[in-house]
Amino acid sequence: MRLLERKGIGDFRVSEPLLGDLPPYAILSHTWGSQEVTYRDIVESTGKNKAGYKKLRFIADQAAKDELKPFWVDTCCIDKSSSAELTEAINSMFRWYQDAARCYVYLVDVPTPSSGRSAFKRSKWFTRGWTLQELLAPASVEFFSADTRRIGTKSEMKGDISETTGIPTTALQGRSLSDYSVAERMAWAKGRKTTRKEDEAYCLLGVFDVHMPLIYGEGSNAFVRLGDAIEQRAQRNNNHVFQIDSRTQPAKTYNCNTPVTHGHWSVLDSGVFDSLFGGRMKCVRCPKCYWEYTSSKSSYPQPKLAGGRKVPYEVMWQRFHHTKGKESAFRCPSCRDGTMRHWDDMKEHIEEEHTWAEICGDG
């Protein structure tokens, strides 16, 4: 991580990459314009006539008021000519925002604090992909208008922010993101834009606490790799991407006995998963115990019944009630004896003991 400091009057210097313990620092969140100050500008002491230089003066002044000397700005603290440095920065960025002593949000399209709540809520800052993690990660977030005057903090503005973004106020107040299902977090990102297609996936790495190399030019395949990374992380924990919906009361038991058949489970905002994972991931919720189950089609092999017919994934998701434990377990929808089996055992059981009509409910 490189940090900026003021050097004399109107100049700045950027550090070499810092390792180990860092001094307390401020961090800037903003939307990029056409004249941003780059790493090369800082090194060569150029770019002072660029519009983005105002942002550097702003964060330097505000950090000094808060008794912070170093600060970080994404436009000029990353040497983007180094692919290794860029990859490390993007994979570390959530943590860098999380560890910042203060995060200052500069809203270039909100002229003054008196512009009102509607101007604040209309800011394009709320529509950008990268600003999602910049909102969620830091404990201290302060919003400033284009004239560099303070509008309010994330805590003070949580109602307007939640209404604008769809993010629960509990998430804005520091609740662990792992308490929210994949479906919920993915919904927060829906509709946000980035300049590069790949960044629509890369900007979510920290939100899902995953890491992966950057391959600019891969296009929408970045979503496929993001889905794989999310699933692999979940499998290292509980072998599934499977969480209680934080918007509902937790189930009183992990072994819900609801007969789960077609039409009982609701697909949660499947458009989010279709667009981000090419239809490879779905999320469904039990109407009784509110467990959500999100899986890709590659997670569990399909059982083959008489005639070689494979049980459709939609049937697997909706009829085999999952339970939370140290490992994945499923209940057979036909036996109704409550026996829980790992998927490989369940697949063998279905193939040996049941017919298509018993499992799929039709001929």
PDB file of C-alpha atoms in Angstrom, residues 24-307:
ATOM      1  CA  PRO A  24      -3.364   5.898  10.940  1.00  0.00           C
ATOM      2  CA  TYR A  25      -4.507   7.221   7.567  1.00  0.00           C
ATOM      3  CA  ALA A  26      -7.486   8.816   5.837  1.00  0.00           C
ATOM      4  CA  ILE A  27      -8.940   7.465   2.607  1.00  0.00           C
ATOM      5  CA  LEU A  28     -10.932   9.105  -0.183  1.00  0.00           C
ATOM      6  CA  SER A  29     -14.063   7.777  -1.868  1.00  0.00           C
ATOM      7  CA  HIS A  30     -15.261   9.554  -4.999  1.00  0.00           C
ATOM      8  CA  THR A  31     -16.400   9.126  -8.580  1.00  0.00           C
ATOM      9  CA  TRP A  32     -13.766   9.455 -11.248  1.00  0.00           C
ATOM     10  CA  GLY A  33     -13.761  12.362 -13.677  1.00  0.00           C
ATOM     11  CA  SER A  34     -11.886  12.941 -16.917  1.00  0.00           C
ATOM     12  CA  GLN A  35      -8.979  14.819 -15.276  1.00  0.00           C
ATOM     13  CA  GLU A  36      -7.799  12.725 -12.358  1.00  0.00           C
ATOM     14  CA  VAL A  37      -4.282  13.006 -10.923  1.00  0.00           C
ATOM     15  CA  THR A  38      -2.291   9.832 -11.605  1.00  0.00           C
ATOM     16  CA  TYR A  39       0.566   8.089  -9.853  1.00  0.00           C
ATOM     17  CA  ARG A  40       2.916   9.342 -12.583  1.00  0.00           C
ATOM     18  CA  ASP A  41       1.697  12.922 -12.024  1.00  0.00           C
ATOM     19  CA  ILE A  42       2.673  12.713  -8.355  1.00  0.00           C
ATOM     20  CA  VAL A  43       6.073  11.167  -9.069  1.00  0.00           C
ATOM     21  CA  GLU A  44       6.864  13.770 -11.718  1.00  0.00           C
ATOM     22  CA  SER A  45       5.217  16.708  -9.863  1.00  0.00           C
ATOM     23  CA  THR A  46       2.817  17.364 -12.716  1.00  0.00           C
ATOM     24  CA  GLY A  47      -0.966  17.483 -13.058  1.00  0.00           C
ATOM     25  CA  LYS A  48      -1.534  20.504 -10.854  1.00  0.00           C
ATOM     26  CA  ASN A  49      -3.862  22.012 -13.434  1.00  0.00           C
ATOM     27  CA  LYS A  50      -6.082  18.915 -13.503  1.00  0.00           C
ATOM     28  CA  ALA A  51      -9.529  19.171 -11.945  1.00  0.00           C
ATOM     29  CA  GLY A  52      -8.772  16.159  -9.762  1.00  0.00           C
ATOM     30  CA  TYR A  53      -6.064  18.087  -7.907  1.00  0.00           C
ATOM     31  CA  LYS A  54      -8.832  19.753  -5.907  1.00  0.00           C
ATOM     32  CA  LYS A  55      -9.631  16.384  -4.367  1.00  0.00           C
ATOM     33  CA  LEU A  56      -6.041  15.961  -3.170  1.00  0.00           C
ATOM     34  CA  ARG A  57      -6.084  19.370  -1.515  1.00  0.00           C
ATOM     35  CA  PHE A  58      -9.444  18.546   0.042  1.00  0.00           C
ATOM     36  CA  ILE A  59      -8.389  15.250   1.617  1.00  0.00           C
ATOM     37  CA  ALA A  60      -5.057  16.693   2.771  1.00  0.00           C
ATOM     38  CA  ASP A  61      -6.839  19.593   4.491  1.00  0.00           C
ATOM     39  CA  GLN A  62      -9.547  17.411   6.017  1.00  0.00           C
ATOM     40  CA  ALA A  63      -7.073  14.785   7.233  1.00  0.00           C
ATOM     41  CA  ALA A  64      -4.994  17.513   8.890  1.00  0.00           C
ATOM     42  CA  LYS A  65      -8.119  18.769  10.699  1.00  0.00           C
ATOM     43  CA  ASP A  66      -8.614  15.223  11.997  1.00  0.00           C
ATOM     44  CA  GLU A  67      -4.934  15.027  13.006  1.00  0.00           C
ATOM     45  CA  LEU A  68      -4.085  12.502  10.316  1.00  0.00           C
ATOM     46  CA  LYS A  69      -1.002  13.004   8.190  1.00  0.00           C
ATOM     47  CA  PRO A  70      -0.973  10.289   5.474  1.00  0.00           C
ATOM     48  CA  PHE A  71      -3.899   9.565   3.188  1.00  0.00           C
ATOM     49  CA  TRP A  72      -4.817   7.299   0.265  1.00  0.00           C
ATOM     50  CA  VAL A  73      -6.445   8.159  -3.068  1.00  0.00           C
ATOM     51  CA  ASP A  74      -7.050   5.433  -5.632  1.00  0.00           C
ATOM     52  CA  THR A  75      -6.225   7.542  -8.684  1.00  0.00           C
ATOM     53  CA  CYS A  76      -2.621   8.208  -7.670  1.00  0.00           C
ATOM     54  CA  CYS A  77      -1.614   5.676  -4.991  1.00  0.00           C
ATOM     55  CA  ILE A  78      -1.510   2.688  -7.353  1.00  0.00           C
ATOM     56  CA  ASP A  79       1.120   2.279 -10.044  1.00  0.00           C
ATOM     57  CA  LYS A  80      -1.228   0.873 -12.669  1.00  0.00           C
ATOM     58  CA  SER A  81       1.657   0.163 -15.027  1.00  0.00           C
ATOM     59  CA  SER A  82       2.431  -2.781 -12.729  1.00  0.00           C
ATOM     60  CA  SER A  83      -0.148  -5.543 -13.164  1.00  0.00           C
ATOM     61  CA  ALA A  84       1.075  -7.161  -9.934  1.00  0.00           C
ATOM     62  CA  GLU A  85       0.543  -3.970  -7.952  1.00  0.00           C
ATOM     63  CA  LEU A  86      -2.892  -3.405  -9.497  1.00  0.00           C
ATOM     64  CA  THR A  87      -3.971  -6.979  -8.699  1.00  0.00           C
ATOM     65  CA  GLU A  88      -2.771  -6.682  -5.108  1.00  0.00           C
ATOM     66  CA  ALA A  89      -4.500  -3.315  -4.717  1.00  0.00           C
ATOM     67  CA  ILE A  90      -7.881  -4.496  -5.991  1.00  0.00           C
ATOM     68  CA  ASN A  91      -7.755  -7.657  -3.892  1.00  0.00           C
ATOM     69  CA  SER A  92      -6.759  -5.601  -0.824  1.00  0.00           C
ATOM     70  CA  MET A  93      -8.945  -2.548  -1.333  1.00  0.00           C
ATOM     71  CA  PHE A  94     -11.832  -3.601   0.900  1.00  0.00           C
ATOM     72  CA  ARG A  95      -9.377  -4.128   3.780  1.00  0.00           C
ATOM     73  CA  TRP A  96      -7.667  -0.803   3.072  1.00  0.00           C
ATOM     74  CA  TYR A  97     -10.995   1.011   3.391  1.00  0.00           C
ATOM     75  CA  GLN A  98     -11.873  -1.075   6.427  1.00  0.00           C
ATOM     76  CA  ASP A  99      -8.607  -0.190   8.186  1.00  0.00           C
ATOM     77  CA  ALA A 100      -8.765   3.546   7.431  1.00  0.00           C
ATOM     78  CA  ALA A 101      -9.150   5.864  10.419  1.00  0.00           C
ATOM     79  CA  ARG A 102     -11.487   8.081   8.365  1.00  0.00           C
ATOM     80  CA  CYS A 103     -13.153   7.737   4.977  1.00  0.00           C
ATOM     81  CA  TYR A 104     -14.151  10.977   3.261  1.00  0.00           C
ATOM     82  CA  VAL A 105     -16.739  10.759   0.482  1.00  0.00           C
ATOM     83  CA  TYR A 106     -16.455  13.635  -1.975  1.00  0.00           C
ATOM     84  CA  LEU A 107     -19.765  14.125  -3.838  1.00  0.00           C
ATOM     85  CA  VAL A 108     -18.925  16.213  -6.884  1.00  0.00           C
ATOM     86  CA  ASP A 109     -22.573  16.452  -7.968  1.00  0.00           C
ATOM     87  CA  VAL A 110     -23.923  17.757  -4.645  1.00  0.00           C
ATOM     88  CA  PRO A 111     -23.075  21.475  -4.808  1.00  0.00           C
ATOM     89  CA  THR A 112     -23.547  22.366  -1.118  1.00  0.00           C
ATOM     90  CA  PRO A 113     -24.852  20.745   2.077  1.00  0.00           C
ATOM     91  CA  SER A 114     -27.967  22.881   1.679  1.00  0.00           C
ATOM     92  CA  SER A 115     -28.750  21.195  -1.652  1.00  0.00           C
ATOM     93  CA  GLY A 116     -30.999  18.899   0.350  1.00  0.00           C
ATOM     94  CA  ARG A 117     -31.683  15.222   0.874  1.00  0.00           C
ATOM     95  CA  SER A 118     -32.940  14.695  -2.675  1.00  0.00           C
ATOM     96  CA  ALA A 119     -29.649  15.924  -4.164  1.00  0.00           C
ATOM     97  CA  PHE A 120     -27.728  13.675  -1.787  1.00  0.00           C
ATOM     98  CA  LYS A 121     -29.808  10.617  -2.697  1.00  0.00           C
ATOM     99  CA  ARG A 122     -29.516  11.361  -6.428  1.00  0.00           C
ATOM    100  CA  SER A 123     -25.728  11.500  -6.358  1.00  0.00           C
ATOM    101  CA  LYS A 124     -24.088   9.237  -8.938  1.00  0.00           C
ATOM    102  CA  TRP A 125     -21.793   8.038  -6.167  1.00  0.00           C
ATOM    103  CA  PHE A 126     -24.603   5.647  -5.159  1.00  0.00           C
ATOM    104  CA  THR A 127     -24.710   4.132  -8.659  1.00  0.00           C
ATOM    105  CA  ARG A 128     -21.069   3.152  -9.054  1.00  0.00           C
ATOM    106  CA  GLY A 129     -19.745  -0.363  -8.510  1.00  0.00           C
ATOM    107  CA  TRP A 130     -16.590   0.457  -6.562  1.00  0.00           C
ATOM    108  CA  THR A 131     -18.347   2.720  -4.076  1.00  0.00           C
ATOM    109  CA  LEU A 132     -20.351  -0.179  -2.618  1.00  0.00           C
ATOM    110  CA  GLN A 133     -17.360  -1.526  -0.707  1.00  0.00           C
ATOM    111  CA  GLU A 134     -16.261   2.018   0.076  1.00  0.00           C
ATOM    112  CA  LEU A 135     -19.602   2.553   1.807  1.00  0.00           C
ATOM    113  CA  LEU A 136     -19.656  -0.769   3.662  1.00  0.00           C
ATOM    114  CA  ALA A 137     -16.040  -1.344   4.711  1.00  0.00           C
ATOM    115  CA  PRO A 138     -15.026   1.734   6.773  1.00  0.00           C
ATOM    116  CA  ALA A 139     -16.341   2.266  10.278  1.00  0.00           C
ATOM    117  CA  SER A 140     -16.098   6.048   9.878  1.00  0.00           C
ATOM    118  CA  VAL A 141     -17.586   7.521   6.684  1.00  0.00           C
ATOM    119  CA  GLU A 142     -18.215  11.252   6.242  1.00  0.00           C
ATOM    120  CA  PHE A 143     -19.901  12.835   3.225  1.00  0.00           C
ATOM    121  CA  PHE A 144     -18.799  16.165   1.776  1.00  0.00           C
ATOM    122  CA  SER A 145     -20.323  18.344  -0.925  1.00  0.00           C
ATOM    123  CA  ALA A 146     -18.518  19.710  -3.979  1.00  0.00           C
ATOM    124  CA  ASP A 147     -17.626  22.861  -2.035  1.00  0.00           C
ATOM    125  CA  THR A 148     -15.868  20.552   0.498  1.00  0.00           C
ATOM    126  CA  ARG A 149     -18.311  21.233   3.315  1.00  0.00           C
ATOM    127  CA  ARG A 150     -19.507  18.410   5.534  1.00  0.00           C
ATOM    128  CA  ILE A 151     -22.950  16.910   4.841  1.00  0.00           C
ATOM    129  CA  GLY A 152     -23.052  14.191   7.500  1.00  0.00           C
ATOM    130  CA  THR A 153     -21.799  10.755   8.521  1.00  0.00           C
ATOM    131  CA  LYS A 154     -22.893   7.321   7.409  1.00  0.00           C
ATOM    132  CA  SER A 155     -24.526   6.861  10.791  1.00  0.00           C
ATOM    133  CA  GLU A 156     -26.366  10.185  10.614  1.00  0.00           C
ATOM    134  CA  MET A 157     -27.518   9.561   7.041  1.00  0.00           C
ATOM    135  CA  LYS A 158     -28.254   5.845   7.368  1.00  0.00           C
ATOM    136  CA  GLY A 159     -31.976   6.196   6.650  1.00  0.00           C
ATOM    137  CA  ASP A 160     -31.478   8.043   3.365  1.00  0.00           C
ATOM    138  CA  ILE A 161     -28.619   5.743   2.376  1.00  0.00           C
ATOM    139  CA  SER A 162     -30.658   2.618   3.083  1.00  0.00           C
ATOM    140  CA  GLU A 163     -33.617   3.977   1.127  1.00  0.00           C
ATOM    141  CA  THR A 164     -31.374   4.830  -1.824  1.00  0.00           C
ATOM    142  CA  THR A 165     -29.287   1.651  -1.922  1.00  0.00           C
ATOM    143  CA  GLY A 166     -31.561  -1.022  -0.471  1.00  0.00           C
ATOM    144  CA  ILE A 167     -28.859  -1.874   2.069  1.00  0.00           C
ATOM    145  CA  PRO A 168     -30.235  -2.558   5.579  1.00  0.00           C
ATOM    146  CA  THR A 169     -29.252  -0.023   8.205  1.00  0.00           C
ATOM    147  CA  THR A 170     -27.739  -2.867  10.241  1.00  0.00           C
ATOM    148  CA  ALA A 171     -25.171  -3.433   7.479  1.00  0.00           C
ATOM    149  CA  LEU A 172     -24.428   0.285   7.438  1.00  0.00           C
ATOM    150  CA  GLN A 173     -23.859   0.225  11.186  1.00  0.00           C
ATOM    151  CA  GLY A 174     -21.167  -2.431  11.112  1.00  0.00           C
ATOM    152  CA  ARG A 175     -22.911  -5.795  11.186  1.00  0.00           C
ATOM    153  CA  SER A 176     -20.680  -8.448   9.630  1.00  0.00           C
ATOM    154  CA  LEU A 177     -21.378  -8.886   5.925  1.00  0.00           C
ATOM    155  CA  SER A 178     -21.163 -12.651   6.382  1.00  0.00           C
ATOM    156  CA  ASP A 179     -24.465 -12.377   8.262  1.00  0.00           C
ATOM    157  CA  TYR A 180     -26.160 -11.487   4.966  1.00  0.00           C
ATOM    158  CA  SER A 181     -26.886 -14.072   2.325  1.00  0.00           C
ATOM    159  CA  VAL A 182     -25.235 -14.093  -1.067  1.00  0.00           C
ATOM    160  CA  ALA A 183     -28.587 -13.094  -2.575  1.00  0.00           C
ATOM    161  CA  GLU A 184     -28.877 -10.035  -0.341  1.00  0.00           C
ATOM    162  CA  ARG A 185     -25.351  -8.804  -0.977  1.00  0.00           C
ATOM    163  CA  MET A 186     -25.664  -9.416  -4.697  1.00  0.00           C
ATOM    164  CA  ALA A 187     -28.894  -7.400  -4.738  1.00  0.00           C
ATOM    165  CA  TRP A 188     -27.028  -4.416  -3.251  1.00  0.00           C
ATOM    166  CA  ALA A 189     -24.770  -4.445  -6.316  1.00  0.00           C
ATOM    167  CA  LYS A 190     -27.559  -4.712  -8.862  1.00  0.00           C
ATOM    168  CA  GLY A 191     -27.719  -1.720 -11.177  1.00  0.00           C
ATOM    169  CA  ARG A 192     -24.318  -0.325 -10.185  1.00  0.00           C
ATOM    170  CA  LYS A 193     -22.002   0.547 -13.068  1.00  0.00           C
ATOM    171  CA  THR A 194     -18.278   0.386 -13.742  1.00  0.00           C
ATOM    172  CA  THR A 195     -16.270   1.594 -16.727  1.00  0.00           C
ATOM    173  CA  ARG A 196     -14.830  -1.848 -17.452  1.00  0.00           C
ATOM    174  CA  LYS A 197     -17.121  -4.878 -17.676  1.00  0.00           C
ATOM    175  CA  GLU A 198     -14.716  -6.967 -15.611  1.00  0.00           C
ATOM    176  CA  ASP A 199     -14.801  -4.451 -12.773  1.00  0.00           C
ATOM    177  CA  GLU A 200     -18.470  -5.239 -12.152  1.00  0.00           C
ATOM    178  CA  ALA A 201     -17.147  -8.515 -10.726  1.00  0.00           C
ATOM    179  CA  TYR A 202     -13.802  -7.315  -9.362  1.00  0.00           C
ATOM    180  CA  CYS A 203     -15.429  -4.561  -7.289  1.00  0.00           C
ATOM    181  CA  LEU A 204     -17.325  -7.234  -5.322  1.00  0.00           C
ATOM    182  CA  LEU A 205     -14.312  -9.267  -4.177  1.00  0.00           C
ATOM    183  CA  GLY A 206     -14.205  -7.646  -0.749  1.00  0.00           C
ATOM    184  CA  VAL A 207     -17.977  -7.736  -0.293  1.00  0.00           C
ATOM    185  CA  PHE A 208     -17.815 -11.538  -0.542  1.00  0.00           C
ATOM    186  CA  ASP A 209     -14.373 -11.844   1.097  1.00  0.00           C
ATOM    187  CA  VAL A 210     -12.830 -13.674  -1.862  1.00  0.00           C
ATOM    188  CA  HIS A 211      -9.678 -13.172  -3.902  1.00  0.00           C
ATOM    189  CA  MET A 212      -8.817 -13.882  -7.518  1.00  0.00           C
ATOM    190  CA  PRO A 213      -6.363 -12.725 -10.200  1.00  0.00           C
ATOM    191  CA  LEU A 214      -7.413  -9.973 -12.593  1.00  0.00           C
ATOM    192  CA  ILE A 215      -7.751 -10.747 -16.295  1.00  0.00           C
ATOM    193  CA  TYR A 216      -8.802  -7.577 -18.091  1.00  0.00           C
ATOM    194  CA  GLY A 217     -10.232  -8.543 -21.442  1.00  0.00           C
ATOM    195  CA  GLU A 218     -12.128 -11.576 -20.119  1.00  0.00           C
ATOM    196  CA  GLY A 219     -15.434  -9.682 -20.125  1.00  0.00           C
ATOM    197  CA  SER A 220     -18.386 -11.430 -18.488  1.00  0.00           C
ATOM    198  CA  ASN A 221     -16.248 -14.479 -17.686  1.00  0.00           C
ATOM    199  CA  ALA A 222     -15.150 -12.466 -14.641  1.00  0.00           C
ATOM    200  CA  PHE A 223     -18.624 -13.152 -13.195  1.00  0.00           C
ATOM    201  CA  VAL A 224     -18.175 -16.864 -13.719  1.00  0.00           C
ATOM    202  CA  ARG A 225     -14.880 -16.804 -11.844  1.00  0.00           C
ATOM    203  CA  LEU A 226     -16.420 -14.671  -9.093  1.00  0.00           C
ATOM    204  CA  GLY A 227     -19.209 -17.221  -8.702  1.00  0.00           C
ATOM    205  CA  ASP A 228     -16.648 -20.018  -8.497  1.00  0.00           C
ATOM    206  CA  ALA A 229     -14.657 -18.109  -5.862  1.00  0.00           C
ATOM    207  CA  ILE A 230     -17.765 -17.472  -3.752  1.00  0.00           C
ATOM    208  CA  GLU A 231     -18.785 -21.105  -3.969  1.00  0.00           C
ATOM    209  CA  GLN A 232     -15.301 -22.421  -3.195  1.00  0.00           C
ATOM    210  CA  ARG A 233     -15.089 -20.215  -0.119  1.00  0.00           C
ATOM    211  CA  ALA A 234     -18.465 -21.468   1.068  1.00  0.00           C
ATOM    212  CA  GLN A 235     -17.495 -25.073   0.472  1.00  0.00           C
ATOM    213  CA  ARG A 236     -14.397 -24.612   2.647  1.00  0.00           C
ATOM    214  CA  ASN A 237     -16.767 -23.611   5.444  1.00  0.00           C
ATOM    215  CA  ASN A 238     -19.972 -25.621   5.117  1.00  0.00           C
ATOM    216  CA  ASN A 239     -19.830 -27.107   1.613  1.00  0.00           C
ATOM    217  CA  HIS A 240     -22.603 -24.807   0.419  1.00  0.00           C
ATOM    218  CA  VAL A 241     -23.514 -21.183  -0.015  1.00  0.00           C
ATOM    219  CA  PHE A 242     -26.330 -21.334   2.475  1.00  0.00           C
ATOM    220  CA  GLN A 243     -27.398 -18.756   5.025  1.00  0.00           C
ATOM    221  CA  ILE A 244     -30.371 -17.490   6.952  1.00  0.00           C
ATOM    222  CA  ASP A 245     -31.998 -14.452   5.409  1.00  0.00           C
ATOM    223  CA  SER A 246     -31.126 -11.630   7.810  1.00  0.00           C
ATOM    224  CA  ARG A 247     -34.453  -9.948   7.039  1.00  0.00           C
ATOM    225  CA  THR A 248     -36.412 -12.750   8.731  1.00  0.00           C
ATOM    226  CA  GLN A 249     -36.436 -14.289  12.161  1.00  0.00           C
ATOM    227  CA  PRO A 250     -34.008 -17.203  12.479  1.00  0.00           C
ATOM    228  CA  ALA A 251     -35.551 -20.646  12.299  1.00  0.00           C
ATOM    229  CA  LYS A 252     -36.134 -22.347  15.663  1.00  0.00           C
ATOM    230  CA  THR A 253     -34.751 -25.586  14.277  1.00  0.00           C
ATOM    231  CA  TYR A 254     -32.226 -26.538  11.635  1.00  0.00           C
ATOM    232  CA  ASN A 255     -34.416 -29.495  10.618  1.00  0.00           C
ATOM    233  CA  CYS A 256     -37.543 -27.958   9.166  1.00  0.00           C
ATOM    234  CA  ASN A 257     -40.154 -30.619   8.324  1.00  0.00           C
ATOM    235  CA  THR A 258     -41.977 -28.589   5.695  1.00  0.00           C
ATOM    236  CA  PRO A 259     -42.926 -30.829   2.738  1.00  0.00           C
ATOM    237  CA  VAL A 260     -41.027 -29.004   0.042  1.00  0.00           C
ATOM    238  CA  THR A 261     -42.583 -29.321  -3.405  1.00  0.00           C
ATOM    239  CA  HIS A 262     -42.707 -27.261  -6.568  1.00  0.00           C
ATOM    240  CA  GLY A 263     -44.202 -23.855  -5.964  1.00  0.00           C
ATOM    241  CA  HIS A 264     -43.444 -23.816  -2.233  1.00  0.00           C
ATOM    242  CA  TRP A 265     -40.010 -22.272  -2.580  1.00  0.00           C
ATOM    243  CA  SER A 266     -39.570 -18.842  -4.071  1.00  0.00           C
ATOM    244  CA  VAL A 267     -36.643 -17.947  -6.293  1.00  0.00           C
ATOM    245  CA  LEU A 268     -35.041 -14.819  -4.882  1.00  0.00           C
ATOM    246  CA  ASP A 269     -34.395 -12.158  -7.515  1.00  0.00           C
ATOM    247  CA  SER A 270     -33.117 -14.691 -10.014  1.00  0.00           C
ATOM    248  CA  GLY A 271     -32.274 -11.890 -12.415  1.00  0.00           C
ATOM    249  CA  VAL A 272     -29.342 -10.920 -10.202  1.00  0.00           C
ATOM    250  CA  PHE A 273     -27.898 -14.405 -10.442  1.00  0.00           C
ATOM    251  CA  ASP A 274     -28.744 -14.823 -14.129  1.00  0.00           C
ATOM    252  CA  SER A 275     -26.920 -11.635 -15.044  1.00  0.00           C
ATOM    253  CA  LEU A 276     -23.916 -12.124 -12.798  1.00  0.00           C
ATOM    254  CA  PHE A 277     -23.416 -15.847 -13.200  1.00  0.00           C
ATOM    255  CA  GLY A 278     -24.970 -16.608 -16.571  1.00  0.00           C
ATOM    256  CA  GLY A 279     -27.806 -18.597 -15.010  1.00  0.00           C
ATOM    257  CA  ARG A 280     -25.373 -20.859 -13.169  1.00  0.00           C
ATOM    258  CA  MET A 281     -26.532 -19.792  -9.717  1.00  0.00           C
ATOM    259  CA  LYS A 282     -29.969 -19.553  -8.171  1.00  0.00           C
ATOM    260  CA  CYS A 283     -31.192 -18.724  -4.710  1.00  0.00           C
ATOM    261  CA  VAL A 284     -34.341 -20.185  -3.181  1.00  0.00           C
ATOM    262  CA  ARG A 285     -35.952 -19.786   0.226  1.00  0.00           C
ATOM    263  CA  CYS A 286     -38.075 -22.159   2.301  1.00  0.00           C
ATOM    264  CA  PRO A 287     -41.370 -20.400   3.131  1.00  0.00           C
ATOM    265  CA  LYS A 288     -41.495 -21.838   6.648  1.00  0.00           C
ATOM    266  CA  CYS A 289     -38.027 -21.790   8.175  1.00  0.00           C
ATOM    267  CA  TYR A 290     -36.612 -19.087   5.867  1.00  0.00           C
ATOM    268  CA  TRP A 291     -33.416 -20.900   5.021  1.00  0.00           C
ATOM    269  CA  GLU A 292     -31.917 -19.687   1.777  1.00  0.00           C
ATOM    270  CA  TYR A 293     -29.985 -22.007  -0.475  1.00  0.00           C
ATOM    271  CA  THR A 294     -27.756 -20.719  -3.249  1.00  0.00           C
ATOM    272  CA  SER A 295     -25.912 -23.107  -5.502  1.00  0.00           C
ATOM    273  CA  SER A 296     -24.340 -23.375  -8.912  1.00  0.00           C
ATOM    274  CA  LYS A 297     -25.339 -26.174 -11.234  1.00  0.00           C
ATOM    275  CA  SER A 298     -21.921 -27.759 -10.824  1.00  0.00           C
ATOM    276  CA  SER A 299     -22.241 -28.202  -7.062  1.00  0.00           C
ATOM    277  CA  TYR A 300     -24.001 -31.550  -6.866  1.00  0.00           C
ATOM    278  CA  PRO A 301     -24.177 -34.347  -9.501  1.00  0.00           C
ATOM    279  CA  GLN A 302     -27.696 -35.044 -10.752  1.00  0.00           C
ATOM    280  CA  PRO A 303     -29.167 -38.461  -9.876  1.00  0.00           C
ATOM    281  CA  LYS A 304     -29.996 -40.641 -12.891  1.00  0.00           C
ATOM    282  CA  LEU A 305     -33.254 -42.579 -12.718  1.00  0.00           C
ATOM    283  CA  ALA A 306     -34.801 -45.217 -14.965  1.00  0.00           C
ATOM    284  CA  GLY A 307     -34.093 -44.615 -18.626  1.00  0.00           C
TER     285      GLY A 307
END
